[in-house]
Short mmCIF file of C-alpha atoms in Angstrom, two decimals:
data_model
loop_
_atom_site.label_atom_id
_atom_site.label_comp_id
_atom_site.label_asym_id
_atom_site.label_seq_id
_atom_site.Cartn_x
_atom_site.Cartn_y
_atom_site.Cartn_z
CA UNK A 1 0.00 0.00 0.00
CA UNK A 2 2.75 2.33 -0.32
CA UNK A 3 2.51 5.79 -1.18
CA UNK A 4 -1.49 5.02 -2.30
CA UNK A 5 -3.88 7.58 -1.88
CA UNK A 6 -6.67 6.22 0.18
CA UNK A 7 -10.16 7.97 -1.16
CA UNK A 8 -12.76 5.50 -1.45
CA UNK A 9 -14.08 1.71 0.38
CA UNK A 10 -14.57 0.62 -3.15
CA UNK A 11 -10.79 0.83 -3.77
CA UNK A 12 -10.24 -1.59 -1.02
CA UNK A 13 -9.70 -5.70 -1.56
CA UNK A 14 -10.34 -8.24 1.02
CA UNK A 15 -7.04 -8.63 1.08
CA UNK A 16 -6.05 -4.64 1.56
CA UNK A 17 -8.49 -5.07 4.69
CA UNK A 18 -7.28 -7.84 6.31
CA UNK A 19 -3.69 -6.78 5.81
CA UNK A 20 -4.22 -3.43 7.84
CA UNK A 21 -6.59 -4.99 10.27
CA UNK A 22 -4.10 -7.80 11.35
CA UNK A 23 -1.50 -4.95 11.65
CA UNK A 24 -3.46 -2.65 13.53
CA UNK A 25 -4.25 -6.22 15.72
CA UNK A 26 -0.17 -6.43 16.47
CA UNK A 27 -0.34 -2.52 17.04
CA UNK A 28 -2.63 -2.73 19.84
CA UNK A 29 -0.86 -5.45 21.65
CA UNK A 30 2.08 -3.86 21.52
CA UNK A 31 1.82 0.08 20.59
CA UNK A 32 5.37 0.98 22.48
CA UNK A 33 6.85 -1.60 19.91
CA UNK A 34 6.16 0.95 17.23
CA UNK A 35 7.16 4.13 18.88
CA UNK A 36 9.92 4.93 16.66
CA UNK A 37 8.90 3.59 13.22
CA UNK A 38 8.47 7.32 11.73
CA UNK A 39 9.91 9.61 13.81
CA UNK A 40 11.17 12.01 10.96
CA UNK A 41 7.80 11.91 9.33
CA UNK A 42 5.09 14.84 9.29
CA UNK A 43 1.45 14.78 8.87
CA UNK A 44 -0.30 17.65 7.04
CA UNK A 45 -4.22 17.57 8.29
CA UNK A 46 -6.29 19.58 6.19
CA UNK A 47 -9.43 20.06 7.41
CA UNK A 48 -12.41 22.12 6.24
CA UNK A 49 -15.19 20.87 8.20
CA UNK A 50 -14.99 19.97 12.14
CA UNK A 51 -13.79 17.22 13.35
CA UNK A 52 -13.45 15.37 16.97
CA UNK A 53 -12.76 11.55 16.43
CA UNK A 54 -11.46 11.99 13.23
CA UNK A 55 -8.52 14.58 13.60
CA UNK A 56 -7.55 13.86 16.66
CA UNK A 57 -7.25 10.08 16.19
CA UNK A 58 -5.19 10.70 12.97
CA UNK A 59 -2.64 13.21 15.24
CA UNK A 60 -2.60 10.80 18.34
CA UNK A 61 -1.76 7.93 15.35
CA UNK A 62 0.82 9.67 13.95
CA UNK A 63 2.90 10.76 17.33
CA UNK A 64 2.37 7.65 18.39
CA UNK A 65 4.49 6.10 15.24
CA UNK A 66 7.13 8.92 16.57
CA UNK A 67 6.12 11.65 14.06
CA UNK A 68 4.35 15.00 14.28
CA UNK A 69 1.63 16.65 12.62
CA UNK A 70 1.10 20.43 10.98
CA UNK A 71 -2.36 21.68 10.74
CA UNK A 72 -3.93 24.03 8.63
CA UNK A 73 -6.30 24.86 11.32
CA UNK A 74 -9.72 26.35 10.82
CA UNK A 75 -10.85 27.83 7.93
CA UNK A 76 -11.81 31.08 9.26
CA UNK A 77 -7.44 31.39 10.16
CA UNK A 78 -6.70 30.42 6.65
CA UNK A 79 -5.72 31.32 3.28
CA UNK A 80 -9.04 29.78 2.50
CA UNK A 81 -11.00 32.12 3.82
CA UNK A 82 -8.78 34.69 1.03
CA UNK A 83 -10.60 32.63 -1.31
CA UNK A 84 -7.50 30.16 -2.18
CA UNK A 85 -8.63 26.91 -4.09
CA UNK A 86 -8.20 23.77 -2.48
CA UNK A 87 -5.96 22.50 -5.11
CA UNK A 88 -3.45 25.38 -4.42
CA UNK A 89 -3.97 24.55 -0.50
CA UNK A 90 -3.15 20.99 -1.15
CA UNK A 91 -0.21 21.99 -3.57
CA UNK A 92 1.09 24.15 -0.94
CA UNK A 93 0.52 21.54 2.29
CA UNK A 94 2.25 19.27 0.26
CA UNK A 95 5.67 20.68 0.70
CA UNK A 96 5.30 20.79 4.44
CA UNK A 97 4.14 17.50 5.15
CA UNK A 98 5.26 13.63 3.91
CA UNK A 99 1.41 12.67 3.53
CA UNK A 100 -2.35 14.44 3.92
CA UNK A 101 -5.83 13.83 5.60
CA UNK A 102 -8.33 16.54 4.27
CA UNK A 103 -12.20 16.52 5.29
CA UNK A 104 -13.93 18.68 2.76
CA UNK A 105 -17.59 19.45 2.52
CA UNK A 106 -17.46 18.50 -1.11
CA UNK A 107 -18.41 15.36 -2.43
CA UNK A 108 -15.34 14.34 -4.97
CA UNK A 109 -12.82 16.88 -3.33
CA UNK A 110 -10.51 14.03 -2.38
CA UNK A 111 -10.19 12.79 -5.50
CA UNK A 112 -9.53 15.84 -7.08
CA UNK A 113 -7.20 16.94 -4.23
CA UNK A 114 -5.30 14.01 -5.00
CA UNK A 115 -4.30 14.40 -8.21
CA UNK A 116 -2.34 17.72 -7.47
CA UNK A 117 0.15 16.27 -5.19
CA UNK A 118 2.83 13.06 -5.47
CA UNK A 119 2.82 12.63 -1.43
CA UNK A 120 -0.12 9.86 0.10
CA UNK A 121 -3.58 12.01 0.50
CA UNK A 122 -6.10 10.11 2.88
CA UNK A 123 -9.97 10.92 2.12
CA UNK A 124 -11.22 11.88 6.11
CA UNK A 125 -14.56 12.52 4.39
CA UNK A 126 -15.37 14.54 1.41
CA UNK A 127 -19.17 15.73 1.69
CA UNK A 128 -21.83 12.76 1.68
CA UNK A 129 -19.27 10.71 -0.72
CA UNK A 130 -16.74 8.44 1.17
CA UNK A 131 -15.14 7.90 4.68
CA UNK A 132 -12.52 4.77 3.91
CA UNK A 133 -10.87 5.32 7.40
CA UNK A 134 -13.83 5.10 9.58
CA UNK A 135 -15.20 2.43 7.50
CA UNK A 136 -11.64 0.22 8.15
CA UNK A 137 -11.95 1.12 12.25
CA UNK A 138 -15.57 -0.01 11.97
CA UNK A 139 -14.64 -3.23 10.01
CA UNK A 140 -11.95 -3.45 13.32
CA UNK A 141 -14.51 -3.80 15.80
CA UNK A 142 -17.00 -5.94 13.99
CA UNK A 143 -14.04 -8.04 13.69
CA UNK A 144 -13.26 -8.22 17.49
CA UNK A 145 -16.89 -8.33 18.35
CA UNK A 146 -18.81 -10.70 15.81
CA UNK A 147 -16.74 -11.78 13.40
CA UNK A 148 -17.01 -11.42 9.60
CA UNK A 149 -18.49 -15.22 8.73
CA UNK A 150 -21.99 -15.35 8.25
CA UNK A 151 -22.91 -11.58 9.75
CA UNK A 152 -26.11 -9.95 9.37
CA UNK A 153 -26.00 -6.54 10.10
CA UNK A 154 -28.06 -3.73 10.14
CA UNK A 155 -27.24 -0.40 9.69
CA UNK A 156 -30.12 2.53 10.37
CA UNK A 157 -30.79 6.05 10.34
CA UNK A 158 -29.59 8.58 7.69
CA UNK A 159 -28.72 6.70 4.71
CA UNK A 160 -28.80 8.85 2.12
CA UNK A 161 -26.32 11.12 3.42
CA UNK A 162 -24.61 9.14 5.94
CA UNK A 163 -20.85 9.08 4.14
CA UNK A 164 -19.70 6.25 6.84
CA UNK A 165 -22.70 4.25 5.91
CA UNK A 166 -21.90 4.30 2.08
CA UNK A 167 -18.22 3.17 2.72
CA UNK A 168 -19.15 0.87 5.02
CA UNK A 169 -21.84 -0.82 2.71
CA UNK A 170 -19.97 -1.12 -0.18
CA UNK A 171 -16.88 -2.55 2.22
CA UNK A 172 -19.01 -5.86 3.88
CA UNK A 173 -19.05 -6.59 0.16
CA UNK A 174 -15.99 -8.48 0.84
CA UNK A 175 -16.85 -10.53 3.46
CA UNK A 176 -19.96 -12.83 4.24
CA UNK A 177 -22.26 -9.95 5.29
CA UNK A 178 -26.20 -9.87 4.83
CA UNK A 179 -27.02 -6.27 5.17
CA UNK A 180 -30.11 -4.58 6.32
CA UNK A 181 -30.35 -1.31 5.80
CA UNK A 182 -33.60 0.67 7.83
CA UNK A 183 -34.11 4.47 7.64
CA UNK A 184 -37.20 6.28 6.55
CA UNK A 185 -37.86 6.67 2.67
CA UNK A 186 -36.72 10.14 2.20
CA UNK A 187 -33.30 8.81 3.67
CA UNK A 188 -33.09 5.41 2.17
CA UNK A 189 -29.27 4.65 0.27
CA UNK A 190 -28.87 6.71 -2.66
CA UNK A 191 -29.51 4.77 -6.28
CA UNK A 192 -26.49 5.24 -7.30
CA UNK A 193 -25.02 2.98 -4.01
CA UNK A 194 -27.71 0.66 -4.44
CA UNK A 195 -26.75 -0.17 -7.91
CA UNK A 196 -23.03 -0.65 -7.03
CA UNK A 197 -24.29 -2.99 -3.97
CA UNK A 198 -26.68 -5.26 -6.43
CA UNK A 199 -23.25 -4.87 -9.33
CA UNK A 200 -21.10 -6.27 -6.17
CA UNK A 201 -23.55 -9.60 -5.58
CA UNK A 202 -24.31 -7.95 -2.14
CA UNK A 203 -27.25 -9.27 -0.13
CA UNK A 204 -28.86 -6.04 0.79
CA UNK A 205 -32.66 -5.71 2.34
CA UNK A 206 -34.32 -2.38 2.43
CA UNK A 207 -36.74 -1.83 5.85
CA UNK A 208 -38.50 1.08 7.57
CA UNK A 209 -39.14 -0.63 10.48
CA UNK A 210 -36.56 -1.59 12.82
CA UNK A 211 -38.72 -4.04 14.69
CA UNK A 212 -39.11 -6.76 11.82
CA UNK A 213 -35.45 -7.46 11.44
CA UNK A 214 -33.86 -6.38 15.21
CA UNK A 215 -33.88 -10.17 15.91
CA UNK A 216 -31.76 -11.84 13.34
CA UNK A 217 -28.65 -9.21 14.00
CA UNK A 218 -25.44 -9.22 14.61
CA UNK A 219 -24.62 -6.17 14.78
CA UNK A 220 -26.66 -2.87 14.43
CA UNK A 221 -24.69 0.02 13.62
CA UNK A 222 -26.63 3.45 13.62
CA UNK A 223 -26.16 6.60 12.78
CA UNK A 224 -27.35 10.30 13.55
CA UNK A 225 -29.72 12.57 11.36
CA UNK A 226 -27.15 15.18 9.56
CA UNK A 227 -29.13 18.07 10.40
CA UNK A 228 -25.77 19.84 8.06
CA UNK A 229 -26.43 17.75 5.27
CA UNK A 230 -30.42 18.77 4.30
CA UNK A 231 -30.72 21.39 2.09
CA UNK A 232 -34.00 22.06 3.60
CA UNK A 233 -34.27 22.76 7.33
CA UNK A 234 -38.15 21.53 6.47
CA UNK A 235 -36.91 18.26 5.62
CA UNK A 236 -34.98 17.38 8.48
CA UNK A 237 -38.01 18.13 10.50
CA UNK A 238 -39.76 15.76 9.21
CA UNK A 239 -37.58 13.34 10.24
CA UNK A 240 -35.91 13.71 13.54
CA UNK A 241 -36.15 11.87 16.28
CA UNK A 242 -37.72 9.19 14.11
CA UNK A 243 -35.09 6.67 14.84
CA UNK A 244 -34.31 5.86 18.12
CA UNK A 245 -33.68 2.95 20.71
CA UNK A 246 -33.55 2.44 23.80
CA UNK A 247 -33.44 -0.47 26.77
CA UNK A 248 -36.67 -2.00 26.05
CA UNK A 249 -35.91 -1.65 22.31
CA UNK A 250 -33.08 -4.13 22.31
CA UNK A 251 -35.26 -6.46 24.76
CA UNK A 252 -35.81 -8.87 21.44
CA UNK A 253 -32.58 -8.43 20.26
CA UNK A 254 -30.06 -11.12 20.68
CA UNK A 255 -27.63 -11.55 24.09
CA UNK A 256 -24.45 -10.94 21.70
CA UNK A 257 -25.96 -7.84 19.93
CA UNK A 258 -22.83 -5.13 19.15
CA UNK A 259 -24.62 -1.89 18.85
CA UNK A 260 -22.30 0.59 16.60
CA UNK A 261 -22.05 4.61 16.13
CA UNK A 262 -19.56 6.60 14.55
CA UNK A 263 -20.72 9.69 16.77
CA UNK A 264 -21.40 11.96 17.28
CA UNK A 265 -25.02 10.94 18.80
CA UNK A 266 -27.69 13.40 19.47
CA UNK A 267 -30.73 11.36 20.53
CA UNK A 268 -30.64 8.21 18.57
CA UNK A 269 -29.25 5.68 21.15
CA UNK A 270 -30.75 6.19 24.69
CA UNK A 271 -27.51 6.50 27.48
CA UNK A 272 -28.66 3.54 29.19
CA UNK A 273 -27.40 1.66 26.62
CA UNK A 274 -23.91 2.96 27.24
CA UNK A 275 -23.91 0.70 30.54
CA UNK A 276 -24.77 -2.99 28.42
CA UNK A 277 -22.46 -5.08 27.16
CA UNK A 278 -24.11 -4.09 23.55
CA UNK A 279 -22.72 -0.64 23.17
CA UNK A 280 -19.28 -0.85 21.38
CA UNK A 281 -19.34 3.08 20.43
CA UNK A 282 -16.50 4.29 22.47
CA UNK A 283 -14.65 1.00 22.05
CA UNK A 284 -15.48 2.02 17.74
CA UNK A 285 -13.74 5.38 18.59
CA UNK A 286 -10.87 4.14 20.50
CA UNK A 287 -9.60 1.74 17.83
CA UNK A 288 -9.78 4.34 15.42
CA UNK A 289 -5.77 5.26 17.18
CA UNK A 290 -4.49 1.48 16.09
CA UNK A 291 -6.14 1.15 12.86
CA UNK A 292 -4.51 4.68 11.61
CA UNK A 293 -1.91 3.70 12.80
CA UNK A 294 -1.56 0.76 11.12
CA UNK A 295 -2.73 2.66 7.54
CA UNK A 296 0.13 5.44 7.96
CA UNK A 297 2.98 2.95 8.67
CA UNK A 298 1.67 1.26 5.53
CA UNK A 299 1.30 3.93 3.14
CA UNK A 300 4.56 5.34 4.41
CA UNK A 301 6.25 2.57 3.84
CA UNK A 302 6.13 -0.22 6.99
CA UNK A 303 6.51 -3.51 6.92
CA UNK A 304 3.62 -5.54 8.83
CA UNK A 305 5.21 -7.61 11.79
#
């Protein structure tokens, strides 16, 4: 995987997956072990929408390989804000920094980012398009939690603009995954994903009711309503608030049931669920760190041990 430019789940093989899965595996076992493996190496972070899990688990990855990070900051203290395109910004970044991560609003701005600079640019989420890094920490956990042979999952809420949900859709394609996707109509997956899915051989089932499939899953991995992403404050009305569990929602769902987010929540998943052994959230966040890891030391260059 070295020097590729990581934009897009679809780009990813089976193989690609396992390979920086079972490194980010040794990682956490052993993160000291990797303490010095690129301690001359800078990180340029580029991003142009906010950013918690995301940013910070890319700049705790990367000092935690022994390297350092420059970031552009905010927009508002920018050259952006002079009205500088994002190919110059990139151009520019590039000859501070040995590789990228840029979150753009813009659906496609990775890829076109990336073909202005030589140095590895990794897509942190480009509009409502792609999200390749949460979708490989995601694929971590469901790993570590209920295993990729014969998985049904199901994977609610906003679906037509959820970014992680699109990545992660068109990853499970890879492994032995039924998916189950429930949201309301108005937010059910885009065409254009649902054709790719149905191209892939995927075995993908369309609900609006949570209820009628909640007892055959493995997993259920939910997401918030992107208030940011309707272009119609009418339409989001509509629909919040819609989706939501609670205790006595998972009382049919099985013992083993891993309940996944890629936060941040708003009112989706009740907090009593943070105390049951379903919610894997946090856990999903805090293996973001090893799995980034494990990505930069392979697109700079590392060796899997």
């Amino acid at each position: 995987m070295r020097h590729d430019h990581i934009i897009s789940a679809k780009q990813l093989s089976r193989a690609d997956i396992e390979e920086v899965l079972d490194h980010a595996a040794t990682i956490a076992e052993n993160p000291a072990a990797f303490a010095d493996r690129h301690s001359d190496t800078l990180l340029g972070l580029l991003f142009f929408e906010p950013s918690t899990r995301t940013k910070m688990s890319f700049a705790t990855a990367m000092k935690r390989l022994g390297g350092d990070i420059v970031d552009m900051g905010s927009v508002e203290s920018s050259s952006v804000k002079k009205g500088e395109s994002l190919a110059d910004t990139v151009r520019v970044v590039e000859g501070y920094a040995d590789a990228l991560v840029l979150r753009h609003p813009m659906e496609g701005s990775a890829k076109m980012a990336s073909e202005f600079v030589d140095v590895p640019l990794v897509n942190a989420g480009d509009g409502a398009g792609q999200h390749p890094t949460q979708t490989l920490l995601d694929l971590y956990t469901i790993r570590e939690n209920a295993g990729f042979d014969d998985l049904t999952i199901g994977i609610m809420g906003d679906l037509k603009y959820g970014r992680t949900v699109h990545s992660l859709a068109h990853a499970l394609t890879t492994v032995d995954a039924h998916q189950h996707f429930i949201s309301p109509e108005s937010l059910q997956l885009p065409r254009s994903v649902r054709y790719d899915l149905h191209e892939q051989g995927a075995d993908v089932r369309e609900h609006t009711d949570l209820d009628e499939i909640l007892p055959a899953l493995d997993v259920l991995y939910v997401t918030r309503i992107q208030r940011e992403r309707f272009p119609d404050e009418s339409e989001y009305r509509e629909v919040a608030g819609q989706y939501q569990i609670d205790g006595e929602t998972l009382d049919v769902a099985k013992d083993d049931l891993t309940v996944m987010h890629p936060l941040p929540r708003v009112d989706e998943i009740a907090h009593e669920i943070d105390q049951t052994d379903h919610a894997k959230y946090f856990e999903q966040a805090h293996n973001g760190v090893p799995v980034r890891m494990a990505l930069l030391d392979l697109i700079l260059g590392g060796e899997p041990r």
